[in-house]
Amino acid sequence: MKTRPNIPWAKAEFWGSEEKYVIDALRSSWISGGPYVERLEAACAEFLGVPHAIAVSNGTAALDLSFLALDIQPGDEIIVPGFAFMAAANLALQKGAIPVFCDVDPLTWCIQPKAVEKLISKQTRAIVAVHSYGNMCDVPGLVDLAAAHDIALIEDAAEAFGSKMDSLLAGTQGHINTFSFHATKTVTTGEGGLVTTHDSDLAEKMRLYRSHGLRRHRHYWHELPGHNFRLTNLQAAMGVAQMEKIETILDHRVRMYQRYKNRIQSMPGTQMQMITETCEAAIWAVALRLDATSFPQGRDEVMSALSSRGIETRPGFQPPAEMDYFGPTSVPVSENLGRWVISLPSYPSLTDSEIDYICNELAKLSKAG
Ligand SMILES: *Cc1c(COP(=O)(O)O)cnc(C)c1O
């Protein structure tokens, strides 16, 4: 009997001591806060080379904390990419702020300082640079731009844990930077997230907002109207184990990406996301743009054809105009990417032969011949 492969788009994988540490946390009875949370923060601070790494309940809470610490107010404008996961844009709306969509570069699919600069107004308070799929925005350019206009830079590095630019890691150069440890992400705790900063005052504020505005030594005294964005010790235990194997995880991602790249670069009618010059990317999801002439059936048809061959894929990020609560936008490149980008199964244990199978099946669907 022929077996049909079943290749998921993402897969949470365990590399060493996850089970041991989670059981240890459980038996210790430290199931809310606890020593693994502090160990995870220390491991991330060390790996990223930042003085402050604060673990939180998820990547969206991490963004929320950044907005709270930066005191984002109703009417403030936040510049966000037109093509990216929409967490920061949604949060801006929730705070009564205005997400101002910046179209992305057609090759790297990231926002560029020149395009961002055109959108800066008197109301602009922050730029959220999303490093989509593990590629990176021009961080040095955005750092300079933010400084010149006295606005905050937030790197949303949820998809770029381990990516580097000029040997500086993603999620270390903004005023505040955020990560997600969701099940699909490069380092995972199931649900979880992290904020980093070099600024002690912002770090202090975020620690307070994370936990009801409470300080440990004084019961029921709130310094500020905080949230509960805490990560549990049980989840952090998993993260500590993952951080012990971070180099292995990243090496496998590099292997996976190279294998795909070798196959897809020569495939007519496809264009992979171009990695920004000077970026050494730890690719989170391999993504490419299909060409309408070679794939006249459309991206969605390609996705269902691959699905019937046991290959799970995802479409590109939907542009903001598709979600009518954002109102009208002018981001033509992002709209085109939303229609034509497909991302392929991407996880460290994906084998070379599985990648070859995926690429062969994709090539068969091309009319380019
Ligand atoms: C995953 C992701 C988030 C949200 O993280 P959660 O942990 O799911 O809340 C935010 N931004 C980007 C770019 C993401 O990829």
PDB file of C-alpha atoms in Angstrom, residues 5-15 248-261 263-264 272 283-288 309-313 343-359:
ATOM      1  CA  PRO A   5       3.061  11.691   3.532  1.00  0.00           C
ATOM      2  CA  ASN A   6       1.539  13.960   6.077  1.00  0.00           C
ATOM      3  CA  ILE A   7       3.713  16.996   6.448  1.00  0.00           C
ATOM      4  CA  PRO A   8       2.395  19.697   8.788  1.00  0.00           C
ATOM      5  CA  TRP A   9       3.216  23.351   8.272  1.00  0.00           C
ATOM      6  CA  ALA A  10       4.835  23.597  11.708  1.00  0.00           C
ATOM      7  CA  LYS A  11       5.692  21.225  14.487  1.00  0.00           C
ATOM      8  CA  ALA A  12       6.616  21.849  18.114  1.00  0.00           C
ATOM      9  CA  GLU A  13       9.741  19.844  18.836  1.00  0.00           C
ATOM     10  CA  PHE A  14      11.560  18.919  22.014  1.00  0.00           C
ATOM     11  CA  TRP A  15      15.310  18.679  22.086  1.00  0.00           C
ATOM     12  CA  THR A 248      20.992  22.908  17.535  1.00  0.00           C
ATOM     13  CA  ILE A 249      17.540  24.320  16.784  1.00  0.00           C
ATOM     14  CA  LEU A 250      19.020  27.174  14.750  1.00  0.00           C
ATOM     15  CA  ASP A 251      21.449  24.879  12.867  1.00  0.00           C
ATOM     16  CA  HIS A 252      18.541  22.691  11.758  1.00  0.00           C
ATOM     17  CA  ARG A 253      16.606  25.739  10.587  1.00  0.00           C
ATOM     18  CA  VAL A 254      19.586  26.885   8.528  1.00  0.00           C
ATOM     19  CA  ARG A 255      19.892  23.410   6.960  1.00  0.00           C
ATOM     20  CA  MET A 256      16.174  23.349   6.190  1.00  0.00           C
ATOM     21  CA  TYR A 257      16.262  26.789   4.601  1.00  0.00           C
ATOM     22  CA  GLN A 258      19.346  26.021   2.472  1.00  0.00           C
ATOM     23  CA  ARG A 259      17.788  22.829   1.142  1.00  0.00           C
ATOM     24  CA  TYR A 260      14.631  24.676   0.130  1.00  0.00           C
ATOM     25  CA  LYS A 261      16.619  27.542  -1.348  1.00  0.00           C
ATOM     26  CA  ARG A 263      15.560  23.716  -4.971  1.00  0.00           C
ATOM     27  CA  ILE A 264      13.313  26.757  -5.258  1.00  0.00           C
ATOM     28  CA  MET A 272      11.552  33.365  -2.495  1.00  0.00           C
ATOM     29  CA  ILE A 283      14.282  31.443   8.941  1.00  0.00           C
ATOM     30  CA  TRP A 284      11.078  30.726  10.832  1.00  0.00           C
ATOM     31  CA  ALA A 285       8.924  29.998   7.799  1.00  0.00           C
ATOM     32  CA  VAL A 286      10.064  29.458   4.223  1.00  0.00           C
ATOM     33  CA  ALA A 287       7.893  31.637   2.021  1.00  0.00           C
ATOM     34  CA  LEU A 288       7.716  32.423  -1.662  1.00  0.00           C
ATOM     35  CA  ARG A 309      -0.726  15.484  -1.488  1.00  0.00           C
ATOM     36  CA  GLY A 310      -0.330  15.609   2.297  1.00  0.00           C
ATOM     37  CA  ILE A 311       1.474  18.943   2.440  1.00  0.00           C
ATOM     38  CA  GLU A 312       0.094  21.630   4.746  1.00  0.00           C
ATOM     39  CA  THR A 313       0.879  25.223   3.743  1.00  0.00           C
ATOM     40  CA  SER A 343       4.646  29.484   3.076  1.00  0.00           C
ATOM     41  CA  LEU A 344       5.833  25.915   3.101  1.00  0.00           C
ATOM     42  CA  PRO A 345       6.308  23.418   5.949  1.00  0.00           C
ATOM     43  CA  SER A 346       9.146  24.754   8.096  1.00  0.00           C
ATOM     44  CA  TYR A 347      10.463  23.051  11.199  1.00  0.00           C
ATOM     45  CA  PRO A 348      13.851  21.775  12.298  1.00  0.00           C
ATOM     46  CA  SER A 349      13.222  18.029  11.887  1.00  0.00           C
ATOM     47  CA  LEU A 350      11.823  18.361   8.359  1.00  0.00           C
ATOM     48  CA  THR A 351      14.043  15.989   6.391  1.00  0.00           C
ATOM     49  CA  ASP A 352      15.870  16.699   3.145  1.00  0.00           C
ATOM     50  CA  SER A 353      13.773  14.110   1.365  1.00  0.00           C
ATOM     51  CA  GLU A 354      10.547  15.667   2.635  1.00  0.00           C
ATOM     52  CA  ILE A 355      11.747  19.035   1.363  1.00  0.00           C
ATOM     53  CA  ASP A 356      12.540  17.469  -2.020  1.00  0.00           C
ATOM     54  CA  TYR A 357       9.077  15.914  -2.128  1.00  0.00           C
ATOM     55  CA  ILE A 358       7.421  19.273  -1.315  1.00  0.00           C
ATOM     56  CA  CYS A 359       9.453  21.067  -3.996  1.00  0.00           C
TER      57      CYS A 359
END
